[in-house]
CSV table of C-alpha atoms in Angstrom, one decimal:
chain,number,residue,atom,x,y,z
A,199,MET,CA,0.0,0.0,0.0
A,200,SER,CA,1.3,3.4,-0.9
A,201,ARG,CA,2.3,5.7,1.9
A,202,VAL,CA,1.0,9.2,2.7
A,203,TRP,CA,3.7,11.8,3.2
A,204,LEU,CA,3.4,15.3,4.7
A,205,VAL,CA,6.4,17.4,3.7
A,206,THR,CA,7.0,20.9,4.8
A,207,GLY,CA,9.0,23.4,2.8
A,208,ALA,CA,8.3,21.2,-0.3
A,209,ASN,CA,8.7,23.9,-2.9
A,210,SER,CA,12.4,23.7,-3.3
A,211,GLY,CA,15.6,21.9,-2.2
A,212,PHE,CA,15.3,18.8,-0.1
A,213,GLY,CA,11.6,19.2,0.3
A,214,ARG,CA,11.0,19.1,-3.5
A,215,ALA,CA,13.5,16.3,-3.9
A,216,ILE,CA,11.8,14.1,-1.3
A,217,THR,CA,8.4,14.8,-2.8
A,218,GLU,CA,9.7,13.7,-6.2
A,219,ALA,CA,11.4,10.6,-4.7
A,220,ALA,CA,8.2,9.6,-2.8
A,221,VAL,CA,6.1,10.0,-5.9
A,222,ALA,CA,8.6,7.9,-7.9
A,223,ALA,CA,8.1,5.2,-5.2
A,224,GLY,CA,4.3,5.3,-5.9
A,225,ASP,CA,3.4,7.2,-2.7
A,226,VAL,CA,1.1,10.2,-2.1
A,227,VAL,CA,2.6,13.5,-1.0
A,228,VAL,CA,0.8,16.4,0.7
A,229,ALA,CA,3.4,19.0,-0.2
A,230,THR,CA,3.2,22.2,1.9
A,231,ALA,CA,4.8,25.6,1.5
A,232,ARG,CA,4.0,29.2,2.4
A,233,ARG,CA,3.5,30.0,-1.3
A,234,VAL,CA,1.7,27.0,-2.9
A,235,THR,CA,2.0,28.4,-6.4
A,236,THR,CA,5.6,27.3,-6.4
A,237,LEU,CA,4.3,23.7,-6.4
A,238,ASP,CA,2.0,24.1,-9.4
A,239,ASP,CA,4.3,22.2,-11.7
A,240,LEU,CA,4.5,19.2,-9.4
A,241,VAL,CA,0.7,19.1,-9.0
A,242,ALA,CA,0.3,19.3,-12.7
A,243,ALA,CA,2.7,16.5,-13.4
A,244,TYR,CA,1.4,14.2,-10.7
A,245,PRO,CA,-2.3,15.2,-10.1
A,246,ASP,CA,-3.1,11.9,-8.4
A,247,GLN,CA,-0.1,11.8,-6.2
A,248,VAL,CA,0.8,15.4,-5.2
A,249,GLU,CA,-1.5,17.8,-3.3
A,250,ALA,CA,-0.2,21.3,-2.5
A,251,LEU,CA,-1.4,23.0,0.6
A,252,PRO,CA,-0.4,26.4,2.1
A,253,LEU,CA,1.2,26.0,5.5
A,254,ASP,CA,3.2,28.2,7.8
A,255,VAL,CA,4.7,25.8,10.4
A,256,THR,CA,4.9,28.6,12.9
A,257,ASP,CA,1.1,28.9,12.9
A,258,ALA,CA,0.0,26.3,15.5
A,259,LEU,CA,-3.7,26.5,14.7
A,260,GLY,CA,-3.0,26.2,11.0
A,261,VAL,CA,-0.8,23.1,11.6
A,262,GLU,CA,-3.5,21.4,13.7
A,263,ALA,CA,-6.2,22.2,11.1
A,264,THR,CA,-4.0,20.9,8.3
A,265,VAL,CA,-3.2,17.6,10.0
A,266,ARG,CA,-6.9,17.2,11.0
A,267,ASP,CA,-8.0,17.7,7.4
A,268,LEU,CA,-5.4,15.3,6.0
A,269,THR,CA,-6.2,12.5,8.4
A,270,ASP,CA,-9.9,13.0,7.8
A,271,ARG,CA,-9.4,12.7,4.0
A,272,HIS,CA,-6.5,10.2,3.7
A,273,GLY,CA,-7.1,8.3,6.9
A,274,ARG,CA,-3.4,8.5,8.0
A,275,ILE,CA,-0.1,10.2,7.7
A,276,ASP,CA,2.7,7.7,7.3
A,277,VAL,CA,5.7,10.0,7.0
A,278,LEU,CA,6.1,13.5,8.4
A,279,VAL,CA,9.1,15.4,7.0
A,280,ASN,CA,9.9,18.5,9.0
A,281,ASN,CA,12.0,20.3,6.4
A,282,ALA,CA,10.9,23.9,6.4
A,283,GLY,CA,13.7,26.2,7.4
A,284,ARG,CA,16.2,29.0,6.6
A,285,SER,CA,19.6,30.0,7.6
A,286,HIS,CA,20.9,33.0,9.7
A,287,VAL,CA,24.4,34.5,10.0
A,288,GLY,CA,25.5,36.6,13.0
A,289,ALA,CA,27.8,36.5,16.0
A,290,ALA,CA,26.1,35.6,19.2
A,291,GLU,CA,26.4,39.2,20.4
A,292,GLU,CA,25.1,40.5,17.1
A,293,THR,CA,22.0,38.3,17.1
A,294,THR,CA,18.9,39.9,18.6
A,295,ASP,CA,16.3,38.2,20.6
A,296,ALA,CA,13.8,38.7,17.8
A,297,GLU,CA,16.1,37.0,15.3
A,298,LEU,CA,16.8,34.1,17.7
A,299,ARG,CA,13.2,33.6,18.6
A,300,SER,CA,12.1,33.7,15.0
A,301,LEU,CA,14.6,30.9,14.1
A,302,PHE,CA,13.5,28.8,17.1
A,303,ASP,CA,9.8,29.2,16.1
A,304,LEU,CA,10.7,27.9,12.6
A,305,HIS,CA,13.2,25.1,13.5
A,306,VAL,CA,12.0,23.9,16.9
A,307,PHE,CA,8.5,25.0,17.9
A,308,GLY,CA,7.1,24.4,14.4
A,309,PRO,CA,8.3,20.8,14.2
A,310,ALA,CA,7.2,20.2,17.8
A,311,THR,CA,3.7,21.3,16.9
A,312,LEU,CA,3.6,19.1,13.9
A,313,ILE,CA,4.9,16.1,15.9
A,314,ARG,CA,2.2,16.6,18.5
A,315,ALA,CA,-0.4,16.8,15.8
A,316,VAL,CA,0.6,13.6,13.9
A,317,LEU,CA,1.6,11.3,16.8
A,318,PRO,CA,-1.9,10.4,18.1
A,319,HIS,CA,-2.7,9.0,14.6
A,320,MET,CA,0.7,7.2,14.3
A,321,ARG,CA,0.3,5.8,17.8
A,322,ALA,CA,-3.2,4.5,17.0
A,323,ARG,CA,-1.8,2.6,14.0
A,324,ARG,CA,1.5,1.6,15.7
A,325,SER,CA,3.4,2.8,12.6
A,326,GLY,CA,4.9,5.9,11.1
A,327,SER,CA,8.1,7.8,10.4
A,328,ILE,CA,9.2,11.3,11.4
A,329,VAL,CA,12.1,12.9,9.5
A,330,GLN,CA,13.7,15.8,11.2
A,331,PHE,CA,15.9,18.0,9.0
A,332,SER,CA,18.9,19.1,11.1
A,333,SER,CA,22.3,19.9,9.6
A,334,MET,CA,25.9,19.0,10.3
A,335,GLY,CA,25.5,22.2,12.2
A,336,GLY,CA,23.3,20.3,14.6
A,337,GLN,CA,26.4,18.3,15.8
A,338,MET,CA,28.9,21.2,15.9
A,339,SER,CA,28.9,24.9,15.3
A,340,PHE,CA,31.0,27.6,13.6
A,341,ALA,CA,31.6,31.3,14.1
A,342,GLY,CA,28.6,33.1,12.7
A,343,PHE,CA,26.1,30.2,13.0
A,344,SER,CA,25.4,30.4,16.7
A,345,ALA,CA,21.6,31.0,16.3
A,346,TYR,CA,21.2,28.5,13.5
A,347,SER,CA,23.1,25.8,15.3
A,348,ALA,CA,21.3,26.5,18.5
A,349,THR,CA,18.0,25.6,16.9
A,350,LYS,CA,19.5,22.5,15.3
A,351,PHE,CA,21.1,21.3,18.5
A,352,ALA,CA,17.7,21.8,20.2
A,353,LEU,CA,15.9,19.9,17.4
A,354,GLU,CA,18.4,17.0,17.7
A,355,GLY,CA,18.0,16.8,21.5
A,356,MET,CA,14.3,16.7,21.2
A,357,SER,CA,14.4,14.1,18.4
A,358,GLU,CA,16.8,11.8,20.3
A,359,ALA,CA,14.4,11.7,23.3
A,360,LEU,CA,11.4,11.4,20.9
A,361,ALA,CA,13.0,8.4,19.2
A,362,ALA,CA,13.4,6.6,22.5
A,363,GLU,CA,9.7,7.4,23.4
A,364,VAL,CA,8.1,6.2,20.2
A,365,ARG,CA,10.3,3.3,19.1
A,366,PRO,CA,8.4,0.8,21.2
A,367,LEU,CA,5.2,2.1,19.5
A,368,GLY,CA,6.4,1.2,16.0
A,369,ILE,CA,7.4,4.7,15.0
A,370,LYS,CA,10.7,5.7,13.5
A,371,VAL,CA,12.6,8.9,13.9
A,372,LEU,CA,15.3,9.9,11.5
A,373,ILE,CA,17.5,13.0,12.0
A,374,VAL,CA,19.1,14.1,8.7
A,375,GLU,CA,22.3,16.1,8.9
A,376,PRO,CA,23.2,17.5,5.5
A,377,GLY,CA,26.4,19.2,4.6
A,378,ALA,CA,26.5,21.6,1.6
A,379,PHE,CA,23.9,20.7,-1.0
A,380,ARG,CA,22.7,22.6,-4.0
A,381,THR,CA,19.6,24.0,-2.4
A,382,SER,CA,18.3,27.5,-1.9
A,383,LEU,CA,19.4,27.7,1.7
A,384,PHE,CA,22.0,30.4,1.2
A,385,ALA,CA,19.4,32.3,-0.9
A,386,ASN,CA,17.0,32.2,2.0
A,387,ILE,CA,19.1,33.7,4.8
A,388,SER,CA,18.8,36.5,7.3
A,389,VAL,CA,21.8,38.4,8.7
A,390,SER,CA,22.4,40.3,11.9
A,391,GLU,CA,23.8,43.8,12.0
A,392,GLU,CA,27.6,43.6,12.0
A,393,ILE,CA,30.0,44.5,14.8
A,394,ALA,CA,33.4,45.3,13.5
A,395,ASP,CA,35.3,43.3,16.2
A,396,TYR,CA,33.8,40.1,14.7
A,397,ALA,CA,35.1,40.7,11.1
A,398,ASP,CA,37.9,38.2,11.4
A,399,THR,CA,35.8,35.4,12.8
A,400,VAL,CA,32.3,35.9,11.4
A,401,GLY,CA,33.4,37.7,8.3
A,402,PRO,CA,34.5,34.5,6.4
A,403,THR,CA,31.1,32.9,7.2
A,404,ARG,CA,29.3,35.9,5.8
A,405,GLN,CA,31.4,35.8,2.7
A,406,MET,CA,30.8,32.1,2.3
A,407,THR,CA,27.0,32.4,2.4
A,408,ARG,CA,27.1,35.4,0.1
A,409,THR,CA,29.1,33.7,-2.6
A,410,GLY,CA,28.5,30.0,-2.1
A,411,ASP,CA,25.0,29.7,-3.5
A,412,GLY,CA,25.1,27.5,-6.6
A,413,THR,CA,28.5,26.0,-5.9
A,414,GLN,CA,27.6,23.4,-3.2
A,415,PRO,CA,28.6,19.8,-4.2
A,416,GLY,CA,25.7,17.9,-2.8
A,417,ASP,CA,22.8,16.6,-5.0
A,418,PRO,CA,19.4,16.9,-3.3
A,419,ALA,CA,18.0,14.0,-5.4
A,420,LYS,CA,20.7,11.7,-4.1
A,421,ALA,CA,20.0,12.9,-0.6
A,422,ALA,CA,16.3,12.1,-1.0
A,423,ALA,CA,17.2,8.6,-2.2
A,424,ALA,CA,19.4,8.0,0.8
A,425,ILE,CA,16.6,9.1,3.1
A,426,LEU,CA,14.1,6.7,1.6
A,427,THR,CA,16.7,3.9,1.8
A,428,ALA,CA,17.2,4.7,5.5
A,429,LEU,CA,13.5,4.8,6.2
A,430,ASP,CA,12.9,1.5,4.5
A,431,ALA,CA,15.8,-0.2,6.3
A,432,ASP,CA,15.0,-2.8,9.1
A,433,GLU,CA,17.2,-0.7,11.4
A,434,THR,CA,16.7,2.9,10.5
A,435,PRO,CA,19.6,5.0,11.9
A,436,LEU,CA,18.8,7.8,14.4
A,437,ARG,CA,21.2,10.1,12.6
A,438,LEU,CA,22.1,10.3,8.9
A,439,PRO,CA,24.8,12.8,7.9
A,440,LEU,CA,24.7,13.4,4.2
A,441,GLY,CA,27.6,14.4,2.0
A,442,ALA,CA,31.3,13.6,2.4
A,443,ASP,CA,31.8,17.0,4.0
A,444,ALA,CA,29.2,16.3,6.6
A,445,VAL,CA,30.5,12.8,7.3
A,446,ASP,CA,34.1,14.1,7.7
A,447,ALA,CA,33.1,17.0,9.8
A,448,VAL,CA,30.9,15.0,12.2
A,449,LEU,CA,33.5,12.2,12.6
A,450,GLY,CA,36.3,14.8,13.1
A,451,HIS,CA,34.1,16.6,15.7
A,452,LEU,CA,33.4,13.4,17.6
A,453,ASP,CA,37.1,12.6,17.6
A,454,SER,CA,37.9,16.1,19.0
A,455,VAL,CA,35.3,15.8,21.7
A,456,ARG,CA,36.6,12.4,22.8
A,457,ALA,CA,40.2,13.7,22.8
A,458,GLU,CA,39.3,16.7,25.0
A,459,ILE,CA,37.3,14.6,27.4
A,460,THR,CA,40.1,12.1,27.7
A,461,THR,CA,42.6,14.9,28.5
A,462,TRP,CA,40.4,16.2,31.3
A,463,GLU,CA,38.9,12.9,32.4
A,464,LYS,CA,40.8,12.5,35.7
A,465,ILE,CA,39.8,16.0,36.9
A,466,ALA,CA,36.3,15.6,35.6
A,467,ARG,CA,35.8,12.3,37.4
A,468,ASN,CA,37.4,13.5,40.7
A,469,THR,CA,34.3,15.6,41.7
A,470,ALA,CA,32.4,13.2,44.0
A,471,LEU,CA,31.8,14.1,47.6
A,472,ASP,CA,34.5,12.8,50.0
A,473,GLN,CA,33.2,9.9,52.1
């Protein structure tokens, strides 16, 4: 039986690639975006498999109404893909509360609302999958990406606990950690007002995001294929870094963390109360 997917941010990049891959597998996709006209070509090409709906994931009432409508009409949601997002560049001191809260609304509170909306239906059927789009920046961070990585770290922490909670109920959770892929992420970016003292540290990051769009090595279609393969595996991984850059960066970061802990292990362990 074909699956029913709910994909946020489906109009471009990973969202569009996943929609196309799911359609190719014979599934049905409810593709959402803030501007549904950007999905007209997919609906026209696959009228029996793709339905486009407007959705702002930061609108909790809209999310709940959309999920209720889908489950009423389709009977289920088999795969939720929390993909909607954007990037932000700014030093921690440069980033305002409004900028930080806006990013958390999009990358953390929006997915949390969608998860709460779909889980009762997945629990009732004892099946389902939730795909959480993080980033290699959800495992480590870089100068200028403090706000972006903060949201991805939060998403990963929430998702790790979620996976442990729902695994016994037959529900999978997959955290996707892409590196640099040929998507519109750098074209959909906000920036904080600059402080001159951070020119040497954050400056290169700003320059990379200004000039890097269209040069990323990763292929979103291959990423989508890898995600479907992981979901269909008997043992779906909790985390899936995508791209050689992401794999190398995550493994290097884990090695660095282990080395630092080992260096300080004796002092770190010697903190118990004296008996």
